[in-house]
PDB file of C-alpha atoms in Angstrom:
ATOM      1  CA  MET A   1       0.000   0.000   0.000  1.00 44.00           C
ATOM      2  CA  SER A   2       1.400   3.458  -0.884  1.00 40.00           C
ATOM      3  CA  THR A   3       2.243   5.963   1.881  1.00 35.00           C
ATOM      4  CA  MET A   4      -0.598   8.247   0.745  1.00 32.00           C
ATOM      5  CA  LEU A   5      -3.176   5.429   0.814  1.00 33.00           C
ATOM      6  CA  ARG A   6      -1.925   4.217   4.202  1.00 37.00           C
ATOM      7  CA  ARG A   7      -2.211   7.741   5.603  1.00 36.00           C
ATOM      8  CA  PHE A   8      -5.747   8.028   4.219  1.00 33.00           C
ATOM      9  CA  ALA A   9      -6.741   4.690   5.781  1.00 37.00           C
ATOM     10  CA  ILE A  10      -5.418   5.789   9.179  1.00 36.00           C
ATOM     11  CA  LEU A  11      -7.206   9.148   8.985  1.00 38.00           C
ATOM     12  CA  THR A  12     -10.428   7.374   7.993  1.00 39.00           C
ATOM     13  CA  ALA A  13     -10.097   4.991  10.913  1.00 42.00           C
ATOM     14  CA  LEU A  14      -9.520   7.874  13.326  1.00 40.00           C
ATOM     15  CA  ALA A  15     -12.590   9.677  12.011  1.00 43.00           C
ATOM     16  CA  LEU A  16     -14.711   6.579  12.442  1.00 42.00           C
ATOM     17  CA  LEU A  17     -13.421   6.067  15.985  1.00 43.00           C
ATOM     18  CA  ALA A  18     -14.205   9.687  16.868  1.00 42.00           C
ATOM     19  CA  LEU A  19     -17.765   9.221  15.632  1.00 41.00           C
ATOM     20  CA  PHE A  20     -17.996   5.964  17.578  1.00 42.00           C
ATOM     21  CA  VAL A  21     -16.955   7.726  20.811  1.00 41.00           C
ATOM     22  CA  THR A  22     -19.566  10.420  20.237  1.00 40.00           C
ATOM     23  CA  LEU A  23     -22.315   7.884  19.628  1.00 41.00           C
ATOM     24  CA  THR A  24     -21.478   5.797  22.685  1.00 41.00           C
ATOM     25  CA  SER A  25     -20.537   8.365  25.325  1.00 39.00           C
ATOM     26  CA  HIS A  26     -24.155   8.840  26.439  1.00 40.00           C
ATOM     27  CA  ALA A  27     -24.961   5.113  26.283  1.00 41.00           C
ATOM     28  CA  SER A  28     -22.127   3.941  28.524  1.00 43.00           C
ATOM     29  CA  GLY A  29     -21.309   6.986  30.622  1.00 45.00           C
ATOM     30  CA  SER A  30     -24.517   7.299  32.627  1.00 42.00           C
ATOM     31  CA  ALA A  31     -24.258   3.846  34.188  1.00 50.00           C
ATOM     32  CA  ARG A  32     -20.603   4.136  35.192  1.00 52.00           C
ATOM     33  CA  SER A  33     -19.794   7.832  35.786  1.00 52.00           C
ATOM     34  CA  ALA A  34     -21.523   8.485  39.095  1.00 73.00           C
ATOM     35  CA  ARG A  35     -20.007   7.200  42.302  1.00 79.00           C
ATOM     36  CA  PRO A  36     -21.269   6.864  45.896  1.00 86.00           C
ATOM     37  CA  GLN A  37     -21.412   9.864  48.201  1.00 87.00           C
ATOM     38  CA  VAL A  38     -18.067  10.841  49.692  1.00 87.00           C
ATOM     39  CA  GLY A  39     -17.662   9.302  53.130  1.00 89.00           C
ATOM     40  CA  ALA A  40     -20.346   6.678  52.615  1.00 96.00           C
ATOM     41  CA  PRO A  41     -19.345   3.073  53.412  1.00 98.00           C
ATOM     42  CA  GLU A  42     -19.588   2.194  49.715  1.00 98.00           C
ATOM     43  CA  SER A  43     -17.214   5.040  48.835  1.00 97.00           C
ATOM     44  CA  GLN A  44     -14.749   3.934  51.511  1.00 98.00           C
ATOM     45  CA  LEU A  45     -14.742   0.366  50.184  1.00 98.00           C
ATOM     46  CA  LEU A  46     -14.280   1.598  46.611  1.00 98.00           C
ATOM     47  CA  ASP A  47     -11.321   3.733  47.665  1.00 98.00           C
ATOM     48  CA  ALA A  48      -9.817   0.844  49.641  1.00 98.00           C
ATOM     49  CA  ALA A  49     -10.154  -1.504  46.669  1.00 98.00           C
ATOM     50  CA  ASN A  50      -8.553   0.962  44.292  1.00 98.00           C
ATOM     51  CA  ARG A  51      -5.695   1.723  46.686  1.00 98.00           C
ATOM     52  CA  ASP A  52      -4.828  -1.959  46.788  1.00 98.00           C
ATOM     53  CA  ARG A  53      -5.194  -2.256  43.031  1.00 98.00           C
ATOM     54  CA  ALA A  54      -2.898   0.742  42.536  1.00 98.00           C
ATOM     55  CA  SER A  55      -0.311  -0.872  44.825  1.00 98.00           C
ATOM     56  CA  ALA A  56      -0.497  -3.958  42.631  1.00 98.00           C
ATOM     57  CA  GLY A  57      -0.065  -1.887  39.462  1.00 98.00           C
ATOM     58  CA  LEU A  58      -3.661  -2.436  38.315  1.00 98.00           C
ATOM     59  CA  HIS A  59      -6.155  -0.013  36.774  1.00 98.00           C
ATOM     60  CA  PRO A  60      -8.848   1.346  39.129  1.00 98.00           C
ATOM     61  CA  LEU A  61     -12.330  -0.111  39.209  1.00 98.00           C
ATOM     62  CA  GLN A  62     -15.004   2.174  37.787  1.00 97.00           C
ATOM     63  CA  TRP A  63     -18.256   2.632  39.685  1.00 98.00           C
ATOM     64  CA  ASP A  64     -21.268   1.000  38.023  1.00 97.00           C
ATOM     65  CA  MET A  65     -24.685   2.087  39.276  1.00 96.00           C
ATOM     66  CA  SER A  66     -26.429  -0.982  37.841  1.00 96.00           C
ATOM     67  CA  LEU A  67     -24.074  -3.312  39.678  1.00 97.00           C
ATOM     68  CA  ALA A  68     -24.585  -1.212  42.810  1.00 98.00           C
ATOM     69  CA  ALA A  69     -28.355  -1.623  42.531  1.00 97.00           C
ATOM     70  CA  ALA A  70     -27.976  -5.398  42.232  1.00 97.00           C
ATOM     71  CA  ALA A  71     -25.569  -5.427  45.174  1.00 98.00           C
ATOM     72  CA  ARG A  72     -27.983  -3.420  47.320  1.00 98.00           C
ATOM     73  CA  GLN A  73     -30.866  -5.819  46.720  1.00 97.00           C
ATOM     74  CA  HIS A  74     -28.676  -8.726  47.801  1.00 98.00           C
ATOM     75  CA  ALA A  75     -27.195  -6.892  50.798  1.00 98.00           C
ATOM     76  CA  GLN A  76     -30.712  -6.131  52.027  1.00 98.00           C
ATOM     77  CA  ARG A  77     -31.585  -9.838  51.824  1.00 98.00           C
ATOM     78  CA  MET A  78     -28.508 -10.734  53.828  1.00 98.00           C
ATOM     79  CA  ALA A  79     -29.328  -8.123  56.454  1.00 98.00           C
ATOM     80  CA  GLN A  80     -32.956  -9.230  56.696  1.00 97.00           C
ATOM     81  CA  THR A  81     -32.002 -12.884  57.170  1.00 97.00           C
ATOM     82  CA  ASN A  82     -28.833 -12.156  59.175  1.00 97.00           C
ATOM     83  CA  THR A  83     -27.055 -14.631  56.882  1.00 97.00           C
ATOM     84  CA  LEU A  84     -24.186 -14.493  54.416  1.00 97.00           C
ATOM     85  CA  SER A  85     -24.889 -16.114  51.065  1.00 97.00           C
ATOM     86  CA  HIS A  86     -24.283 -15.559  47.372  1.00 97.00           C
ATOM     87  CA  GLN A  87     -27.780 -16.834  46.553  1.00 97.00           C
ATOM     88  CA  PHE A  88     -30.819 -17.325  48.758  1.00 97.00           C
ATOM     89  CA  PRO A  89     -33.678 -19.767  48.006  1.00 96.00           C
ATOM     90  CA  GLY A  90     -35.893 -18.275  45.318  1.00 96.00           C
ATOM     91  CA  GLU A  91     -33.301 -15.613  44.457  1.00 97.00           C
ATOM     92  CA  PRO A  92     -31.723 -15.447  40.971  1.00 95.00           C
ATOM     93  CA  PRO A  93     -27.944 -15.980  40.655  1.00 96.00           C
ATOM     94  CA  VAL A  94     -25.691 -12.943  40.640  1.00 97.00           C
ATOM     95  CA  GLN A  95     -25.444 -12.692  36.837  1.00 95.00           C
ATOM     96  CA  GLN A  96     -29.226 -12.606  36.508  1.00 95.00           C
ATOM     97  CA  ARG A  97     -29.600 -10.090  39.341  1.00 96.00           C
ATOM     98  CA  ALA A  98     -27.058  -7.833  37.677  1.00 96.00           C
ATOM     99  CA  THR A  99     -28.710  -8.138  34.265  1.00 94.00           C
ATOM    100  CA  GLN A 100     -32.128  -7.332  35.726  1.00 94.00           C
ATOM    101  CA  ALA A 101     -30.601  -4.209  37.297  1.00 95.00           C
ATOM    102  CA  GLY A 102     -29.364  -3.086  33.873  1.00 93.00           C
ATOM    103  CA  ALA A 103     -25.714  -4.178  33.948  1.00 95.00           C
ATOM    104  CA  ARG A 104     -23.986  -5.498  30.814  1.00 94.00           C
ATOM    105  CA  PHE A 105     -20.911  -7.649  31.224  1.00 95.00           C
ATOM    106  CA  SER A 106     -18.787 -10.491  29.887  1.00 95.00           C
ATOM    107  CA  MET A 107     -17.537 -11.592  33.310  1.00 96.00           C
ATOM    108  CA  ILE A 108     -18.946 -11.135  36.816  1.00 97.00           C
ATOM    109  CA  ALA A 109     -17.783 -11.907  40.354  1.00 98.00           C
ATOM    110  CA  GLU A 110     -19.051 -11.192  43.857  1.00 98.00           C
ATOM    111  CA  ASN A 111     -17.733 -10.648  47.383  1.00 98.00           C
ATOM    112  CA  VAL A 112     -19.994 -10.773  50.455  1.00 98.00           C
ATOM    113  CA  ALA A 113     -19.114 -10.141  54.098  1.00 98.00           C
ATOM    114  CA  GLU A 114     -20.397  -8.928  57.437  1.00 98.00           C
ATOM    115  CA  GLY A 115     -18.492  -7.054  60.116  1.00 97.00           C
ATOM    116  CA  PRO A 116     -18.447  -4.210  62.639  1.00 98.00           C
ATOM    117  CA  SER A 117     -16.723  -1.649  60.395  1.00 98.00           C
ATOM    118  CA  VAL A 118     -15.787  -0.823  56.816  1.00 98.00           C
ATOM    119  CA  ALA A 119     -12.114  -1.422  57.565  1.00 97.00           C
ATOM    120  CA  HIS A 120     -12.915  -4.861  58.969  1.00 98.00           C
ATOM    121  CA  LEU A 121     -14.941  -5.778  55.875  1.00 98.00           C
ATOM    122  CA  HIS A 122     -12.101  -4.890  53.525  1.00 98.00           C
ATOM    123  CA  GLN A 123      -9.524  -6.669  55.674  1.00 98.00           C
ATOM    124  CA  GLN A 124     -11.655  -9.819  55.630  1.00 97.00           C
ATOM    125  CA  TRP A 125     -11.752  -9.787  51.848  1.00 98.00           C
ATOM    126  CA  MET A 126      -8.050  -9.062  51.435  1.00 98.00           C
ATOM    127  CA  HIS A 127      -7.141 -11.920  53.800  1.00 98.00           C
ATOM    128  CA  SER A 128      -9.396 -14.410  51.973  1.00 98.00           C
ATOM    129  CA  PRO A 129      -7.718 -15.765  48.799  1.00 98.00           C
ATOM    130  CA  PRO A 130     -10.863 -15.997  46.602  1.00 98.00           C
ATOM    131  CA  HIS A 131     -12.147 -12.566  47.676  1.00 98.00           C
ATOM    132  CA  ARG A 132      -8.708 -11.008  47.299  1.00 98.00           C
ATOM    133  CA  ALA A 133      -8.499 -12.542  43.827  1.00 98.00           C
ATOM    134  CA  ASN A 134     -11.697 -10.716  42.849  1.00 98.00           C
ATOM    135  CA  LEU A 135     -10.441  -7.401  44.230  1.00 98.00           C
ATOM    136  CA  LEU A 136      -7.127  -7.729  42.385  1.00 98.00           C
ATOM    137  CA  ASP A 137      -8.337  -9.373  39.176  1.00 98.00           C
ATOM    138  CA  PRO A 138      -6.662  -7.421  36.334  1.00 98.00           C
ATOM    139  CA  GLU A 139      -9.510  -8.190  33.924  1.00 97.00           C
ATOM    140  CA  LEU A 140     -12.333  -6.796  36.069  1.00 98.00           C
ATOM    141  CA  ASN A 141     -12.932  -3.098  35.450  1.00 97.00           C
ATOM    142  CA  ALA A 142     -16.257  -2.179  37.089  1.00 98.00           C
ATOM    143  CA  VAL A 143     -17.795  -2.548  40.527  1.00 98.00           C
ATOM    144  CA  GLY A 144     -20.978  -1.794  42.417  1.00 98.00           C
ATOM    145  CA  ILE A 145     -20.971  -1.917  46.216  1.00 98.00           C
ATOM    146  CA  ALA A 146     -23.744  -1.867  48.818  1.00 98.00           C
ATOM    147  CA  VAL A 147     -23.583  -1.789  52.607  1.00 98.00           C
ATOM    148  CA  VAL A 148     -26.640  -2.291  54.827  1.00 98.00           C
ATOM    149  CA  GLN A 149     -26.427  -1.837  58.580  1.00 97.00           C
ATOM    150  CA  ILE A 150     -28.497  -3.790  61.088  1.00 96.00           C
ATOM    151  CA  GLY A 151     -27.659  -2.805  64.653  1.00 95.00           C
ATOM    152  CA  ALA A 152     -23.886  -2.810  64.974  1.00 96.00           C
ATOM    153  CA  THR A 153     -23.345  -5.150  62.007  1.00 98.00           C
ATOM    154  CA  LEU A 154     -22.593  -4.123  58.435  1.00 98.00           C
ATOM    155  CA  PHE A 155     -23.632  -6.458  55.611  1.00 98.00           C
ATOM    156  CA  ALA A 156     -21.701  -5.744  52.430  1.00 98.00           C
ATOM    157  CA  VAL A 157     -21.765  -6.886  48.818  1.00 98.00           C
ATOM    158  CA  GLU A 158     -19.274  -6.080  46.071  1.00 98.00           C
ATOM    159  CA  ASP A 159     -20.329  -7.023  42.527  1.00 98.00           C
ATOM    160  CA  PHE A 160     -17.484  -6.833  40.000  1.00 98.00           C
ATOM    161  CA  SER A 161     -17.622  -7.155  36.234  1.00 98.00           C
ATOM    162  CA  VAL A 162     -15.909  -6.743  32.928  1.00 97.00           C
ATOM    163  CA  ALA A 163     -18.348  -4.135  31.685  1.00 95.00           C
ATOM    164  CA  VAL A 164     -19.708  -4.305  28.142  1.00 94.00           C
ATOM    165  CA  PRO A 165     -21.062  -1.015  26.745  1.00 90.00           C
ATOM    166  CA  ALA A 166     -24.614  -0.762  25.460  1.00 89.00           C
ATOM    167  CA  LEU A 167     -24.112   0.000  21.751  1.00 94.00           C
ATOM    168  CA  ASN A 168     -26.680   0.306  19.010  1.00 95.00           C
ATOM    169  CA  LEU A 169     -26.063  -1.470  15.701  1.00 96.00           C
ATOM    170  CA  ASP A 170     -24.601   1.647  14.048  1.00 97.00           C
ATOM    171  CA  ALA A 171     -22.038   2.072  16.830  1.00 97.00           C
ATOM    172  CA  GLN A 172     -21.076  -1.600  16.712  1.00 97.00           C
ATOM    173  CA  GLU A 173     -20.526  -1.441  12.957  1.00 97.00           C
ATOM    174  CA  LEU A 174     -18.485   1.758  13.202  1.00 96.00           C
ATOM    175  CA  GLN A 175     -16.091   0.227  15.720  1.00 95.00           C
ATOM    176  CA  VAL A 176     -15.430  -2.828  13.555  1.00 97.00           C
ATOM    177  CA  ALA A 177     -15.288  -0.747  10.371  1.00 96.00           C
ATOM    178  CA  ALA A 178     -12.614   1.491  11.884  1.00 96.00           C
ATOM    179  CA  GLN A 179     -10.384  -1.523  12.444  1.00 94.00           C
ATOM    180  CA  LEU A 180     -10.911  -2.752   8.886  1.00 96.00           C
ATOM    181  CA  SER A 181     -10.196   0.698   7.489  1.00 95.00           C
ATOM    182  CA  ALA A 182      -6.983   0.896   9.511  1.00 94.00           C
ATOM    183  CA  ARG A 183      -5.903  -2.286   7.713  1.00 92.00           C
ATOM    184  CA  GLY A 184      -6.390  -0.613   4.338  1.00 93.00           C
ATOM    185  CA  LEU A 185      -9.797  -1.982   3.302  1.00 95.00           C
ATOM    186  CA  ARG A 186     -12.333   0.254   1.568  1.00 96.00           C
ATOM    187  CA  LEU A 187     -15.688   0.246   3.353  1.00 96.00           C
ATOM    188  CA  GLY A 188     -18.835  -0.435   1.371  1.00 93.00           C
ATOM    189  CA  ASN A 189     -22.269   0.959   2.207  1.00 90.00           C
ATOM    190  CA  ALA A 190     -24.416  -2.158   1.705  1.00 89.00           C
ATOM    191  CA  THR A 191     -25.164  -2.233   5.424  1.00 92.00           C
ATOM    192  CA  VAL A 192     -28.694  -3.588   4.963  1.00 96.00           C
ATOM    193  CA  ASP A 193     -27.371  -6.672   3.165  1.00 96.00           C
ATOM    194  CA  ALA A 194     -24.632  -7.118   5.779  1.00 97.00           C
ATOM    195  CA  ARG A 195     -27.171  -6.959   8.604  1.00 97.00           C
ATOM    196  CA  LYS A 196     -29.355  -9.534   6.861  1.00 97.00           C
ATOM    197  CA  THR A 197     -26.282 -11.723   6.427  1.00 98.00           C
ATOM    198  CA  CYS A 198     -25.531 -11.326  10.123  1.00 97.00           C
ATOM    199  CA  ASP A 199     -28.968 -12.735  10.962  1.00 96.00           C
ATOM    200  CA  MET A 200     -28.407 -15.749   8.711  1.00 96.00           C
ATOM    201  CA  ASP A 201     -26.703 -18.966   9.820  1.00 93.00           C
ATOM    202  CA  ARG A 202     -25.176 -19.440   6.368  1.00 94.00           C
ATOM    203  CA  GLY A 203     -25.091 -17.782   2.974  1.00 96.00           C
ATOM    204  CA  TRP A 204     -25.350 -14.040   2.347  1.00 97.00           C
ATOM    205  CA  SER A 205     -27.652 -11.293   1.167  1.00 96.00           C
ATOM    206  CA  GLY A 206     -26.958  -9.042  -1.818  1.00 95.00           C
ATOM    207  CA  GLN A 207     -23.854  -9.146  -3.988  1.00 94.00           C
ATOM    208  CA  ARG A 208     -21.850 -12.325  -3.641  1.00 96.00           C
ATOM    209  CA  PRO A 209     -18.781 -11.668  -1.456  1.00 96.00           C
ATOM    210  CA  ALA A 210     -15.435 -13.386  -1.786  1.00 96.00           C
ATOM    211  CA  SER A 211     -15.704 -14.416   1.847  1.00 95.00           C
ATOM    212  CA  VAL A 212     -18.123 -14.078   4.761  1.00 96.00           C
ATOM    213  CA  VAL A 213     -17.108 -14.023   8.411  1.00 95.00           C
ATOM    214  CA  ARG A 214     -19.606 -14.184  11.261  1.00 96.00           C
ATOM    215  CA  TYR A 215     -18.567 -14.019  14.887  1.00 95.00           C
ATOM    216  CA  GLU A 216     -19.763 -13.191  18.364  1.00 95.00           C
ATOM    217  CA  THR A 217     -17.699 -11.280  20.890  1.00 94.00           C
ATOM    218  CA  SER A 218     -17.952  -9.195  24.038  1.00 92.00           C
ATOM    219  CA  ASP A 219     -15.018  -7.017  22.936  1.00 93.00           C
ATOM    220  CA  LEU A 220     -15.382  -5.168  19.649  1.00 94.00           C
ATOM    221  CA  SER A 221     -11.996  -3.471  20.010  1.00 90.00           C
ATOM    222  CA  VAL A 222     -10.189  -6.567  18.728  1.00 91.00           C
ATOM    223  CA  LEU A 223     -10.806  -8.499  15.522  1.00 95.00           C
ATOM    224  CA  PRO A 224     -10.905 -12.300  15.898  1.00 93.00           C
ATOM    225  CA  ASP A 225      -7.701 -14.082  14.934  1.00 93.00           C
ATOM    226  CA  ASP A 226      -9.264 -15.767  11.911  1.00 90.00           C
ATOM    227  CA  VAL A 227     -10.413 -12.397  10.542  1.00 91.00           C
ATOM    228  CA  ALA A 228      -6.975 -10.860  11.027  1.00 91.00           C
ATOM    229  CA  GLN A 229      -5.363 -13.839   9.286  1.00 91.00           C
ATOM    230  CA  ARG A 230      -7.679 -13.534   6.284  1.00 91.00           C
ATOM    231  CA  LEU A 231      -6.883  -9.842   5.954  1.00 92.00           C
ATOM    232  CA  GLN A 232      -3.147 -10.503   6.098  1.00 90.00           C
ATOM    233  CA  SER A 233      -3.494 -12.661   2.980  1.00 90.00           C
ATOM    234  CA  GLY A 234      -3.934  -9.529   0.854  1.00 89.00           C
ATOM    235  CA  LYS A 235      -6.788 -11.143  -1.111  1.00 93.00           C
ATOM    236  CA  PHE A 236      -9.429  -8.632  -0.066  1.00 95.00           C
ATOM    237  CA  HIS A 237      -9.691  -4.942  -0.864  1.00 95.00           C
ATOM    238  CA  SER A 238     -13.081  -3.872   0.495  1.00 96.00           C
ATOM    239  CA  ALA A 239     -15.548  -4.888   3.182  1.00 96.00           C
ATOM    240  CA  VAL A 240     -19.055  -4.290   4.481  1.00 97.00           C
ATOM    241  CA  VAL A 241     -19.905  -4.692   8.166  1.00 97.00           C
ATOM    242  CA  GLY A 242     -23.291  -5.659   9.576  1.00 97.00           C
ATOM    243  CA  ALA A 243     -24.364  -6.100  13.193  1.00 98.00           C
ATOM    244  CA  CYS A 244     -27.421  -7.913  14.517  1.00 97.00           C
ATOM    245  CA  ASP A 245     -28.917  -8.993  17.821  1.00 93.00           C
ATOM    246  CA  ALA A 246     -26.793 -11.657  19.512  1.00 89.00           C
ATOM    247  CA  GLY A 247     -29.144 -12.121  22.438  1.00 76.00           C
ATOM    248  CA  SER A 248     -27.513 -13.090  25.726  1.00 66.00           C
ATOM    249  CA  ALA A 249     -26.535 -16.268  27.509  1.00 66.00           C
ATOM    250  CA  ALA A 250     -27.271 -16.338  31.253  1.00 66.00           C
ATOM    251  CA  GLY A 251     -27.003 -12.559  31.371  1.00 73.00           C
ATOM    252  CA  PHE A 252     -23.631 -12.280  29.616  1.00 88.00           C
ATOM    253  CA  ALA A 253     -23.634  -9.584  26.916  1.00 90.00           C
ATOM    254  CA  ARG A 254     -22.414 -10.381  23.400  1.00 92.00           C
ATOM    255  CA  PHE A 255     -22.203  -8.668  20.014  1.00 96.00           C
ATOM    256  CA  ARG A 256     -22.855 -10.514  16.733  1.00 97.00           C
ATOM    257  CA  ILE A 257     -21.045  -9.240  13.633  1.00 98.00           C
ATOM    258  CA  ALA A 258     -20.890 -10.213   9.972  1.00 97.00           C
ATOM    259  CA  ILE A 259     -18.114  -8.999   7.670  1.00 97.00           C
ATOM    260  CA  LEU A 260     -18.523  -9.368   3.915  1.00 97.00           C
ATOM    261  CA  LEU A 261     -15.119  -9.307   2.202  1.00 96.00           C
ATOM    262  CA  PHE A 262     -14.617  -8.440  -1.473  1.00 96.00           C
TER     263      PHE A 262
END
């Protein structure tokens, strides 16, 4: 590829990514931007978790209001029954509770504890290998925390996740298209056909492509290995991207994408 064409592809990719950020800032920001009131037990536990993560060289956990809502419902159950549990009889599992509260994720984990103070709660978790592993998991990036007090006892829940943004089909397609453009492919505008192809188990809609790739992922920022390998072959010069509803499995969010290569 000539220097001029490569520069154009990079500029096109950057423009697409800028549009993607604009489209998604409102969709993902509202659920994760707010944090608990300063001084509240939840805020203290968040700060304690992020101090320990910083000491371990890890990125901070971002506050997720949907996870916090799910955590609060569970913490209230624990306080009412004066019992620690990750799931009570008749209660959905944590992934379903989080989904019902509006959270979107590809991975989820939970810590529960009771104790006389916030400091004691955090110390319990950090001295328990499985709970410490959740707090210091490098993949987890979001958390919601709830603390309910009954008498002198605090009941606490931390729900962690790898958050998946809520993106409409246009935003999903733009993110994938930006990666294809950065690799030098021209982007076609037959989005309707690509979306129909995405909904199909086999075959394609519209003009016959040289190759069709369908995949599901929770991370649109990376192309699957088989797609990257096909592009490295140099056989393809243009592409059309289509997104469709992937549904969800046990609450775990996924994206479904079809790429038509020409």
